Coordinates of N, CA and C in Angstrom, one line a residue:
Chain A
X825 N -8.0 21.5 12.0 CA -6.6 21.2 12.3 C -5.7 21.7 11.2
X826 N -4.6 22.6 11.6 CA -4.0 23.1 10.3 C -2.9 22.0 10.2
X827 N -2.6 22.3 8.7 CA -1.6 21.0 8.3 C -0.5 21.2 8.1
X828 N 0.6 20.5 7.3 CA 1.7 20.7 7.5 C 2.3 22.0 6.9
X829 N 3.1 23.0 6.8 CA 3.2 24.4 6.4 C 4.8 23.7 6.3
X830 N 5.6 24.8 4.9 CA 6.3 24.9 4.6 C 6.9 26.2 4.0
X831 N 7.9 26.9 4.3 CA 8.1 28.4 3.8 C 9.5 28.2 3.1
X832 N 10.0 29.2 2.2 CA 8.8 29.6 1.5 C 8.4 28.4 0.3
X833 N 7.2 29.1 -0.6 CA 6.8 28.0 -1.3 C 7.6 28.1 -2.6
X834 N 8.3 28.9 -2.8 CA 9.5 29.2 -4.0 C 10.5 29.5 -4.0
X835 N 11.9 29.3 -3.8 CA 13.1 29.8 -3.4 C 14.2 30.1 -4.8
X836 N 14.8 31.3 -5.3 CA 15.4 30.9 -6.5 C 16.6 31.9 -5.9
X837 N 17.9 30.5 -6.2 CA 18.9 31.4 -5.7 C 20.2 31.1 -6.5
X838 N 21.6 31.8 -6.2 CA 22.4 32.1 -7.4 C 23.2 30.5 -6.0
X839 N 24.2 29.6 -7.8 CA 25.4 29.0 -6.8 C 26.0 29.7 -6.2
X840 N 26.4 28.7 -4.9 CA 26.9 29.3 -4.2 C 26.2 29.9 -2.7
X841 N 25.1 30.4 -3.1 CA 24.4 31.5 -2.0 C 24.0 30.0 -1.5
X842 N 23.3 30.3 0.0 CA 22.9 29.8 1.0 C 21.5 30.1 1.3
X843 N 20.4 29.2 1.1 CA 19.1 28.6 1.6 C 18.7 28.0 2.7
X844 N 17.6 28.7 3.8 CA 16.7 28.2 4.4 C 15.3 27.5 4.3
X845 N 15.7 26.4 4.4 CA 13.8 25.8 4.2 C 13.3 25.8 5.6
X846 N 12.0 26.4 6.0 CA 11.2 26.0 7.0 C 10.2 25.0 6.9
X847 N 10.1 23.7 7.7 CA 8.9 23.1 8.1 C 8.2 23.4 9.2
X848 N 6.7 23.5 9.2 CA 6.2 23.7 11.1 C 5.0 22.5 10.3
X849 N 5.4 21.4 11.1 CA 4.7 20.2 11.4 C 3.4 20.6 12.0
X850 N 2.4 19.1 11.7 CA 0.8 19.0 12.4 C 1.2 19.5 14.4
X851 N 0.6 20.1 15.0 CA 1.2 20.6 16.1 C 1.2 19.2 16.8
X852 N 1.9 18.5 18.0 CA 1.5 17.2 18.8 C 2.6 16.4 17.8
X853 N 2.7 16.3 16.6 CA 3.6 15.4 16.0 C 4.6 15.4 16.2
X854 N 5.7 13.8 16.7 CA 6.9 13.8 17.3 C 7.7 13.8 15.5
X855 N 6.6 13.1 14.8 CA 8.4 12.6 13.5 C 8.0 13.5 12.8
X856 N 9.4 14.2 12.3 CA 9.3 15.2 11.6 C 10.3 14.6 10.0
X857 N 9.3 14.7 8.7 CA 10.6 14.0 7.7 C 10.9 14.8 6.7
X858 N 12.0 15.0 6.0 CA 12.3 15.8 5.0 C 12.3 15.1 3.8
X859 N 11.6 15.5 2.6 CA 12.1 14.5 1.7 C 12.6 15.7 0.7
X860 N 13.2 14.9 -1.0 CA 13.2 16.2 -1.9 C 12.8 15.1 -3.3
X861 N 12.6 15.9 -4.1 CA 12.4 15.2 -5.4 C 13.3 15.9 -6.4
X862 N 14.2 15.8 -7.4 CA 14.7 16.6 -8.4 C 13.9 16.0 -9.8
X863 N 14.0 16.9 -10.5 CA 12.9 17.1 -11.4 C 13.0 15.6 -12.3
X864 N 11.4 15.2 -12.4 CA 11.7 13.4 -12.6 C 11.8 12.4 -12.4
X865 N 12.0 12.6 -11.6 CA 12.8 11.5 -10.6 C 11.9 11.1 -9.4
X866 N 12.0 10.0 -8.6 CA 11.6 10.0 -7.5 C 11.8 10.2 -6.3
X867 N 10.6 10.8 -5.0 CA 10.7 11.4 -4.5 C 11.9 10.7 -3.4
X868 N 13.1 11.7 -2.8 CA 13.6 11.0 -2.1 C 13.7 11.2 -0.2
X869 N 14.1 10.1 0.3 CA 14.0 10.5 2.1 C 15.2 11.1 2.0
X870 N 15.6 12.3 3.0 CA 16.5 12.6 3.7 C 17.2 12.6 4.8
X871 N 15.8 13.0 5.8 CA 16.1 12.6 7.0 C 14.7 12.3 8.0
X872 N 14.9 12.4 9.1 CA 13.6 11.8 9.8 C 14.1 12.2 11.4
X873 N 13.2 13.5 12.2 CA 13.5 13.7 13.6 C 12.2 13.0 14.3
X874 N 12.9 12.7 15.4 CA 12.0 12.3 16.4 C 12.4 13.4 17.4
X875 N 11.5 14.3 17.7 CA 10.7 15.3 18.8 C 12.5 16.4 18.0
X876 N 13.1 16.4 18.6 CA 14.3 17.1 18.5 C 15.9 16.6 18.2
X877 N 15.7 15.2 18.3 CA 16.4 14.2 17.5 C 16.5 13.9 16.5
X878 N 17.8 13.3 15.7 CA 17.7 13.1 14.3 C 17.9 11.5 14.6
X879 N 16.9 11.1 14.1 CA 16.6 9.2 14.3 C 17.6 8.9 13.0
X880 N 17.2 9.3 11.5 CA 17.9 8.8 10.4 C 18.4 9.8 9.6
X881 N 19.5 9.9 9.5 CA 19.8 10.9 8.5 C 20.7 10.5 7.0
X882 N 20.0 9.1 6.7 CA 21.0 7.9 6.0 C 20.7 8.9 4.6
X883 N 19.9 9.3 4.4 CA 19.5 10.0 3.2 C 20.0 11.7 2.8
X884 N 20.6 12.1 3.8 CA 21.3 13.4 3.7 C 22.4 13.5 2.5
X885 N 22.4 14.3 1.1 CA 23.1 14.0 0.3 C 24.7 14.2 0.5
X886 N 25.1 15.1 1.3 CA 26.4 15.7 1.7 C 26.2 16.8 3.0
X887 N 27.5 17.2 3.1 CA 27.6 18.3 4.4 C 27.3 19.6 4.1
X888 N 27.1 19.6 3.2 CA 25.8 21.2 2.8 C 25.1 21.2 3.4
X889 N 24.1 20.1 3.3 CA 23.0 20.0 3.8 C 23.2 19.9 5.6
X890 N 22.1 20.9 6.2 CA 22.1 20.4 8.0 C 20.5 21.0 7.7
X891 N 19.9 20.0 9.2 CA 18.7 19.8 9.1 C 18.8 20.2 10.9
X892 N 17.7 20.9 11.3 CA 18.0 21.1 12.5 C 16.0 21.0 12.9
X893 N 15.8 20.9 14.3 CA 14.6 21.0 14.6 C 14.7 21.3 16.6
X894 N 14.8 22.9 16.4 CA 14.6 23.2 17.7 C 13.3 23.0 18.5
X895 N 14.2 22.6 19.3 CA 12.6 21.8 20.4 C 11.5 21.3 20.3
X896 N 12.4 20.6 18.9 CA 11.0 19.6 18.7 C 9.7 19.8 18.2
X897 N 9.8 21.5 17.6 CA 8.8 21.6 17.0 C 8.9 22.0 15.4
X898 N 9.0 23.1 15.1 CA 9.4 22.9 13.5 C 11.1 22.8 12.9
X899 N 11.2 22.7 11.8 CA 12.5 22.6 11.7 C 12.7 23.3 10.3
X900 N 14.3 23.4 10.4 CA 14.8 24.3 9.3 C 16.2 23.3 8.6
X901 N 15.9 23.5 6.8 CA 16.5 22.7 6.5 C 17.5 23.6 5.8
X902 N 19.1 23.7 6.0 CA 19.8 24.7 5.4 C 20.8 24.4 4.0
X903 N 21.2 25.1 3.2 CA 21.9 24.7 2.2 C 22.9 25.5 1.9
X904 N 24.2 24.9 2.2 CA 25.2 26.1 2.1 C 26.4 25.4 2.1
X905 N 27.4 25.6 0.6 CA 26.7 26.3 -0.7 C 25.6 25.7 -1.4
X906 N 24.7 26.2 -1.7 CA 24.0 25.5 -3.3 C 24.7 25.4 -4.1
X907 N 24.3 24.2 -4.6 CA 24.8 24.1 -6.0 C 23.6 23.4 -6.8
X908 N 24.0 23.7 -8.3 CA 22.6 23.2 -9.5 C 21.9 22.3 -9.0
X909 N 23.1 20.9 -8.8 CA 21.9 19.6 -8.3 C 21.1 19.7 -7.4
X910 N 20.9 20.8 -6.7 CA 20.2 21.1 -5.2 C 18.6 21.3 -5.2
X911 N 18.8 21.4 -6.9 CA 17.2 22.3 -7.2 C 16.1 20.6 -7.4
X912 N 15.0 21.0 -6.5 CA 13.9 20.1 -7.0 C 13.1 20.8 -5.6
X913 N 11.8 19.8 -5.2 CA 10.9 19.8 -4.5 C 11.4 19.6 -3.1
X914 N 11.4 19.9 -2.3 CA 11.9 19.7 -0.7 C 10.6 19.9 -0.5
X915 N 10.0 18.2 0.3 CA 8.8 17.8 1.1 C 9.4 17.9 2.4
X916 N 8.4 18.0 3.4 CA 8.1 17.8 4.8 C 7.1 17.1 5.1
X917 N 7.3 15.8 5.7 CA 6.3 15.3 6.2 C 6.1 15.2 7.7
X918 N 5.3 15.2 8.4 CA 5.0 14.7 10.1 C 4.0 13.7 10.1
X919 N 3.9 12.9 11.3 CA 3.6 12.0 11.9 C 3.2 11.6 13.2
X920 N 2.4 11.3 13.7 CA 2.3 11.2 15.4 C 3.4 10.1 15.8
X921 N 3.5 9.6 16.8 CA 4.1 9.1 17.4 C 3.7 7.3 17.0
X922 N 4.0 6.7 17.0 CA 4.0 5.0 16.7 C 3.3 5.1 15.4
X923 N 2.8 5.7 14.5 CA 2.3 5.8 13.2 C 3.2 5.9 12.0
X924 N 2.6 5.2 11.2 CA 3.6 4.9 9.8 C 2.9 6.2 8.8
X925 N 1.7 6.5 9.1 CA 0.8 7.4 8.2 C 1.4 8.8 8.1
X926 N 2.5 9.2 7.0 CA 3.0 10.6 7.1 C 2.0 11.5 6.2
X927 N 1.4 12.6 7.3 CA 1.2 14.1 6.3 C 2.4 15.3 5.4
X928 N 2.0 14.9 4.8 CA 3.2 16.0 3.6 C 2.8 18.1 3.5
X929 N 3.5 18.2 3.3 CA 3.1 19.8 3.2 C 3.2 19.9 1.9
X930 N 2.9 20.9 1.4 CA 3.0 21.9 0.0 C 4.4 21.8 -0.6
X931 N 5.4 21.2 0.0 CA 6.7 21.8 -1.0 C 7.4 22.8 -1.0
X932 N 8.8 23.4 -1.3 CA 9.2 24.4 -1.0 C 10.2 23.5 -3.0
X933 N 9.6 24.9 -3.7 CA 10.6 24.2 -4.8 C 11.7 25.4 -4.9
X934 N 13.0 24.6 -4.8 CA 14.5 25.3 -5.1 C 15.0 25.4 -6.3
X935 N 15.3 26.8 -7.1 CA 16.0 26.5 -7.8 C 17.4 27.4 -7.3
X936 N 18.2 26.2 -8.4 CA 19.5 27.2 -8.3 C 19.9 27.5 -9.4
X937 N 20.0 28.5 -9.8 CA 20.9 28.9 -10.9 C 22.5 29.2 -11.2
Chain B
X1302 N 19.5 -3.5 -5.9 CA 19.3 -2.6 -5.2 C 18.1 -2.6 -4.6
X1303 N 17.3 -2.2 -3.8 CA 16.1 -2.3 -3.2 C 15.3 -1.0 -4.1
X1304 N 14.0 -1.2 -4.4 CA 13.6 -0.1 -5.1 C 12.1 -0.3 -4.8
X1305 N 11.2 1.0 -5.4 CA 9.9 0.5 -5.9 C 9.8 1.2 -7.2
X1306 N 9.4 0.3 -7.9 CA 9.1 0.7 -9.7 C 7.5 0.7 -9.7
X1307 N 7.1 1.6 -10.7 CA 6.0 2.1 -11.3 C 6.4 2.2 -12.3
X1308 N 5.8 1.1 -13.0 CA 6.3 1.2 -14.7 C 5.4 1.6 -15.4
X1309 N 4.3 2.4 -14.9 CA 3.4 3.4 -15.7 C 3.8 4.8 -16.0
X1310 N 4.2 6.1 -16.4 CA 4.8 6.8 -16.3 C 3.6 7.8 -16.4
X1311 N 2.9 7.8 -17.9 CA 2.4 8.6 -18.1 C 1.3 7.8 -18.6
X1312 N 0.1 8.1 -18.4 CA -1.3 7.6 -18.5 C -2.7 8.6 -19.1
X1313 N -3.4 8.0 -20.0 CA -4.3 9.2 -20.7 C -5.4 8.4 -20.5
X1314 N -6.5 8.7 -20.2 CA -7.7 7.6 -20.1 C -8.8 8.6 -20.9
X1315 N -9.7 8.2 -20.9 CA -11.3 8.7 -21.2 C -12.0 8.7 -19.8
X1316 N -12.9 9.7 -19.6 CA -14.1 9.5 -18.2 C -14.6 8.3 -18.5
X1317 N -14.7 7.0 -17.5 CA -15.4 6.0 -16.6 C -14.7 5.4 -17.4
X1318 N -13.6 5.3 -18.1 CA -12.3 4.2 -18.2 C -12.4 3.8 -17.3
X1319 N -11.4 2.4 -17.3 CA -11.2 1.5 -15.7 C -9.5 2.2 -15.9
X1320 N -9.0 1.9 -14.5 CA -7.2 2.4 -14.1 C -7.2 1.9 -13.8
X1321 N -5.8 1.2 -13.8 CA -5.0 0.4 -12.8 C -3.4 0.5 -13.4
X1322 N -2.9 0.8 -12.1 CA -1.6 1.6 -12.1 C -0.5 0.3 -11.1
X1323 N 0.3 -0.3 -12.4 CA 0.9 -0.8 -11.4 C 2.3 -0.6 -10.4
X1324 N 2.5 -0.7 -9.0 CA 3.8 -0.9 -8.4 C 4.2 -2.2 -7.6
X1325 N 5.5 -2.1 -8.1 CA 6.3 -3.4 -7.4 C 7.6 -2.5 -6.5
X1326 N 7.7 -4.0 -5.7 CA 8.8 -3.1 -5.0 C 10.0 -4.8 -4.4
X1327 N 10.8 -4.7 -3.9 CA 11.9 -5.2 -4.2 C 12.2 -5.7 -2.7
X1328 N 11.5 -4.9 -1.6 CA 12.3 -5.3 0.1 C 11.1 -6.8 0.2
X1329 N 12.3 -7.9 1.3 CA 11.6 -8.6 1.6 C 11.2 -8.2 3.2
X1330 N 10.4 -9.4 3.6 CA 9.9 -9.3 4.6 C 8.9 -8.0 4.8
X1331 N 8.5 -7.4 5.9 CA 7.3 -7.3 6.6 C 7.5 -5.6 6.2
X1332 N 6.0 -5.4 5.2 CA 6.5 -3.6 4.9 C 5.3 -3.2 4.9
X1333 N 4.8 -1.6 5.0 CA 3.7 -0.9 4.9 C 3.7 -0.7 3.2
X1334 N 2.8 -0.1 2.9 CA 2.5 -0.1 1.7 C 1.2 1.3 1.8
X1335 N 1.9 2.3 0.7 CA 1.1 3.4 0.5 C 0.9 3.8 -0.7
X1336 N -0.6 4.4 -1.2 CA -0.2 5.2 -2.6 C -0.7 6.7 -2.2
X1337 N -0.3 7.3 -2.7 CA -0.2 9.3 -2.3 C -0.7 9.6 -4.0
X1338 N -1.6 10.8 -3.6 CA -1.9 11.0 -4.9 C -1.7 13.0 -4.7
X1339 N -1.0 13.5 -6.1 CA -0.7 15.0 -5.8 C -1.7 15.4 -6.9
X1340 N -3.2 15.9 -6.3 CA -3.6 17.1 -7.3 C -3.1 18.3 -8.1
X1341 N -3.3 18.8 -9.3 CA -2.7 20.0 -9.6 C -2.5 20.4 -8.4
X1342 N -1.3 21.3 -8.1 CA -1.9 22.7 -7.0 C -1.4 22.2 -6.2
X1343 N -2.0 20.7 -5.6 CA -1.9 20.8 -4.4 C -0.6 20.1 -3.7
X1344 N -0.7 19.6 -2.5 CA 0.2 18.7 -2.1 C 0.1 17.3 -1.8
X1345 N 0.9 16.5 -1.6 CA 0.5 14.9 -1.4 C -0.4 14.7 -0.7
X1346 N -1.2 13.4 -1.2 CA -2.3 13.0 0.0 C -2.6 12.1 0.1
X1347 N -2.7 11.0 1.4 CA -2.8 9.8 0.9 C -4.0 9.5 0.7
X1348 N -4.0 8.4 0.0 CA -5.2 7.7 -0.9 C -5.6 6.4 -0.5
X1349 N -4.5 5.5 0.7 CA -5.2 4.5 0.7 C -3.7 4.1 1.3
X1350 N -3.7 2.9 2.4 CA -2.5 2.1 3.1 C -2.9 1.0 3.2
X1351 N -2.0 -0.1 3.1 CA -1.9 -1.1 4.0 C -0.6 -1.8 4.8
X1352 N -1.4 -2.5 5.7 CA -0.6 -2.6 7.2 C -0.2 -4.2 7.0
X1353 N -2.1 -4.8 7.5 CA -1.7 -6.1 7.4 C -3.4 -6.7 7.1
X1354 N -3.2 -7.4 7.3 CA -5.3 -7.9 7.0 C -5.7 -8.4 5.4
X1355 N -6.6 -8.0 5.5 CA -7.0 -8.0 4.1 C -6.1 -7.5 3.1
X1356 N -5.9 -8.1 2.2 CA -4.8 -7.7 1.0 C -5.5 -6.5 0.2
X1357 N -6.8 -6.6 0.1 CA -7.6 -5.8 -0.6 C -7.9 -4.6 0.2
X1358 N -6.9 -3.1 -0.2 CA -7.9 -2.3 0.7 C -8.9 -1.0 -0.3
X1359 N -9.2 -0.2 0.6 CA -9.8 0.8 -0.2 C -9.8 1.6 0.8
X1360 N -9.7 2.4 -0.8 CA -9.1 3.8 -0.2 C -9.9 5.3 -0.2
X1361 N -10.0 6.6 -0.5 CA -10.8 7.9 -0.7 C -10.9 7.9 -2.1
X1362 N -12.4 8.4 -2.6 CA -12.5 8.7 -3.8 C -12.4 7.8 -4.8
X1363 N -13.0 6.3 -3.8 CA -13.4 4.7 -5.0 C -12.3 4.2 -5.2
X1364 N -11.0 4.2 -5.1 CA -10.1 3.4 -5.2 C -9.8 2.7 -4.4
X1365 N -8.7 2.0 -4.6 CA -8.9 -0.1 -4.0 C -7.3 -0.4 -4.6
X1366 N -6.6 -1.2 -3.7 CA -5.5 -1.4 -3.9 C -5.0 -2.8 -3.8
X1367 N -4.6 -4.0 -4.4 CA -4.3 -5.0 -4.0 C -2.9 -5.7 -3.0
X1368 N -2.9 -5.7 -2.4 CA -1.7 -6.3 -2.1 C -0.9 -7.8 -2.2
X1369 N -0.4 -8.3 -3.2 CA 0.4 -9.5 -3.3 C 1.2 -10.4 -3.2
X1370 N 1.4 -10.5 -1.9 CA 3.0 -10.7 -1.3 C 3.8 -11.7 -2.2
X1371 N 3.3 -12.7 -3.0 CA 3.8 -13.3 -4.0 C 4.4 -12.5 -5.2
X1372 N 4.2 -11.8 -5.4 CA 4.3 -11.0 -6.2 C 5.2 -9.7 -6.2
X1373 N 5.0 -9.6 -4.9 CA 5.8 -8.2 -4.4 C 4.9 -6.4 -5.1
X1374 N 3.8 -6.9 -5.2 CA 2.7 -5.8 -5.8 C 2.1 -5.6 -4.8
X1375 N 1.5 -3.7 -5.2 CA 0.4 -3.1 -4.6 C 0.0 -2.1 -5.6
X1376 N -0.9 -3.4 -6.7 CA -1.4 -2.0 -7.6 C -3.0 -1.7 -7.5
X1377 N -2.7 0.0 -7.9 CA -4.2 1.0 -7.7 C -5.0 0.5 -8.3
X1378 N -6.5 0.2 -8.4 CA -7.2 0.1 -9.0 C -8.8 1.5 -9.2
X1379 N -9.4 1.5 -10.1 CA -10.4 2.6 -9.7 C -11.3 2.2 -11.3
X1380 N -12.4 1.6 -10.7 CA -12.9 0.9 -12.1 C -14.1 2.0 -13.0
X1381 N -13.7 3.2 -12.4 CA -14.5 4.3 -13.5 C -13.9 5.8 -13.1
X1382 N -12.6 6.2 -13.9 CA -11.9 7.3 -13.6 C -13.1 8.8 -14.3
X1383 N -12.8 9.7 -13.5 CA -13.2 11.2 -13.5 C -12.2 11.8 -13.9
X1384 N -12.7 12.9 -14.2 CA -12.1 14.3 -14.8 C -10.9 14.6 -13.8
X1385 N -11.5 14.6 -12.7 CA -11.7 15.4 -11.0 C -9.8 14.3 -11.0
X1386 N -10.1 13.3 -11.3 CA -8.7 12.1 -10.7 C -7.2 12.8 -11.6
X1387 N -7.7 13.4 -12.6 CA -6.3 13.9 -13.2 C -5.5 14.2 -12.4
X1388 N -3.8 13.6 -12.1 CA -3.4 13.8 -10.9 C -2.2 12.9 -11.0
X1389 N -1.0 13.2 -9.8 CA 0.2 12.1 -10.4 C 0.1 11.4 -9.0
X1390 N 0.4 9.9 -9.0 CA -0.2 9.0 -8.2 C 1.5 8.7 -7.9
X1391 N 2.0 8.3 -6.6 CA 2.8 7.8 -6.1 C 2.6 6.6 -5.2
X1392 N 3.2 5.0 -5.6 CA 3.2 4.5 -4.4 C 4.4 4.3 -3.8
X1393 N 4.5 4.1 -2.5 CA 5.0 4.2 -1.0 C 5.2 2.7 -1.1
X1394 N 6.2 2.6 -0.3 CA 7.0 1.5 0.4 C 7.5 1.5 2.3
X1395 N 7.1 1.4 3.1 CA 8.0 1.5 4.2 C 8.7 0.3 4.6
X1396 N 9.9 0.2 4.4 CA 10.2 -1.6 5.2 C 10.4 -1.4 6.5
X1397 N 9.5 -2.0 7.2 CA 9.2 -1.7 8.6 C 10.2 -2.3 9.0
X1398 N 11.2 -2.6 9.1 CA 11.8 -4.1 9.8 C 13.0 -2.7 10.7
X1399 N 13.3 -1.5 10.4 CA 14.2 -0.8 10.8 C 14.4 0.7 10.9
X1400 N 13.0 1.2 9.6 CA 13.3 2.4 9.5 C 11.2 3.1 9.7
X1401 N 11.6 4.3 9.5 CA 10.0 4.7 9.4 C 9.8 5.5 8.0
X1402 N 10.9 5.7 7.2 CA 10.9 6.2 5.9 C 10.2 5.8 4.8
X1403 N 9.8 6.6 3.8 CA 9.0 6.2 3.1 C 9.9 6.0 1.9
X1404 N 9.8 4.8 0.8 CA 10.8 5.1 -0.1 C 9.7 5.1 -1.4
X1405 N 9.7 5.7 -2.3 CA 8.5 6.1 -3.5 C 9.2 5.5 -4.6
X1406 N 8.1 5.7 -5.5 CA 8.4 5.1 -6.7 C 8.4 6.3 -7.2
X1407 N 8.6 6.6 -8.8 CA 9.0 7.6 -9.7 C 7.6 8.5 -10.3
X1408 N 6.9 7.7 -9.8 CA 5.0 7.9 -9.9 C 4.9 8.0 -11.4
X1409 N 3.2 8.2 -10.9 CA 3.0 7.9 -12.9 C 1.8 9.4 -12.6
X1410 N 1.9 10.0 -13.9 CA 1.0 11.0 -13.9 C -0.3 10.5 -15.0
X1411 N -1.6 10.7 -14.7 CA -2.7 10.3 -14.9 C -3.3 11.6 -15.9
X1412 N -3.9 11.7 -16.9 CA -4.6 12.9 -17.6 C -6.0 12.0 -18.3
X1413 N -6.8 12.6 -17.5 CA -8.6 12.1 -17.3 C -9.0 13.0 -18.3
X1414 N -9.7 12.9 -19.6 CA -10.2 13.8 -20.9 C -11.7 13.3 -20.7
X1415 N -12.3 14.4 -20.4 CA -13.8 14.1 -20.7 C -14.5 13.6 -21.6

């Protein structure tokens, strides 16, 4: 069973410019979660889809950030503008359905310069 | 504020040292409880949960986790660390009562010297 994938695994971009993060979740998994870490610190929630819905998005830092998940199956997390504080670890996790147990992907680490 | 603290940060042991890493956390009432462990390289993985049952669980790779509701603890235990465990250990909090999110602590990184 392949696991959670995240693209790309390195992103380095100038302020300002505009970032795509891709997640493609365990296949069958309805919760899809974003998390980020900035350097240090602990890891934080952002948001959380159920199939193609955004259940929580209490953790979204501002309106730069939009998180989208077409049809419920992978989702793309966008940043526009970056700015410095933007740079750290962007996790993805998925979940089956009534399960608390999240699989994490590899990471997509941002910088911004 | 509601939090989970890991007041270990950084950790150096010897091979078949004993570990024990502790976390607290701050929500009341009824929560999941996780620790995630990130090898070099790799990505998070979990290492061990608990739900409800036994306070004592265990988890992959010999570790064992207590849970203390008095206390508001769920610390790692692993009573003979390896080379192989060097690794930064995160525990997990979910307060079930409304969300499915996981909220972490600041984790502690572990360095195993043969």
């Amino acid at each position: 069973e392949a696991g959670v994938t995240q693209f790309p695994s390195h992103s380095v971009i100038e302020k300002g410019q505009t970032v795509t993060l891709r997640c493609d979740p365990i296949s069958g998994h309805d919760n899809l979660y974003w998390y980020r870490r900035v350097m240090g610190k602990e890891i934080k929630f952002l948001l959380h889809f159920v199939k193609e819905s955004k259940q929580d998005e209490s953790g979204m830092p501002n309106n730069r950030f939009l998180a989208e998940r077409t049809g419920g199956t992978y989702s793309t997390l966008k940043v526009q503008p970056a700015e410095l504080e933007d740079s750290g670890v962007y996790f993805c996790a998925s979940s089956p359905a009534l399960s608390y147990e999240q699989y994490f992907g590899p990471g997509t680490r941002l910088t911004v310069t | 504020a509601q939090s989970v603290s890991q007041h270990n940060h950084h950790v150096i042991l010897s091979e078949a040292a004993s570990l024990e890493l502790g976390c607290n956390y701050s929500y009341g009432g009824t929560v999941n409880l996780f620790w995630y462990v990130q090898y070099p390289g790799q990505h998070l993985q979990l290492l061990l949960k608990y739900f409800s049952g036994d306070p004592l669980v265990k988890g992959i790779k010999g570790f064992e986790a207590e849970f203390i509701k008095s206390k508001f603890s769920f610390n790692l235990r692993k009573p003979s660390v390896q080379w192989s465990d060097t690794a930064e250990y995160f525990c997990a909090v979910n307060p079930s009562y409304n969300t499915d999110k996981l909220i972490f602590g600041t984790g502690t990184r572990l360095q195993v010297f043969p």
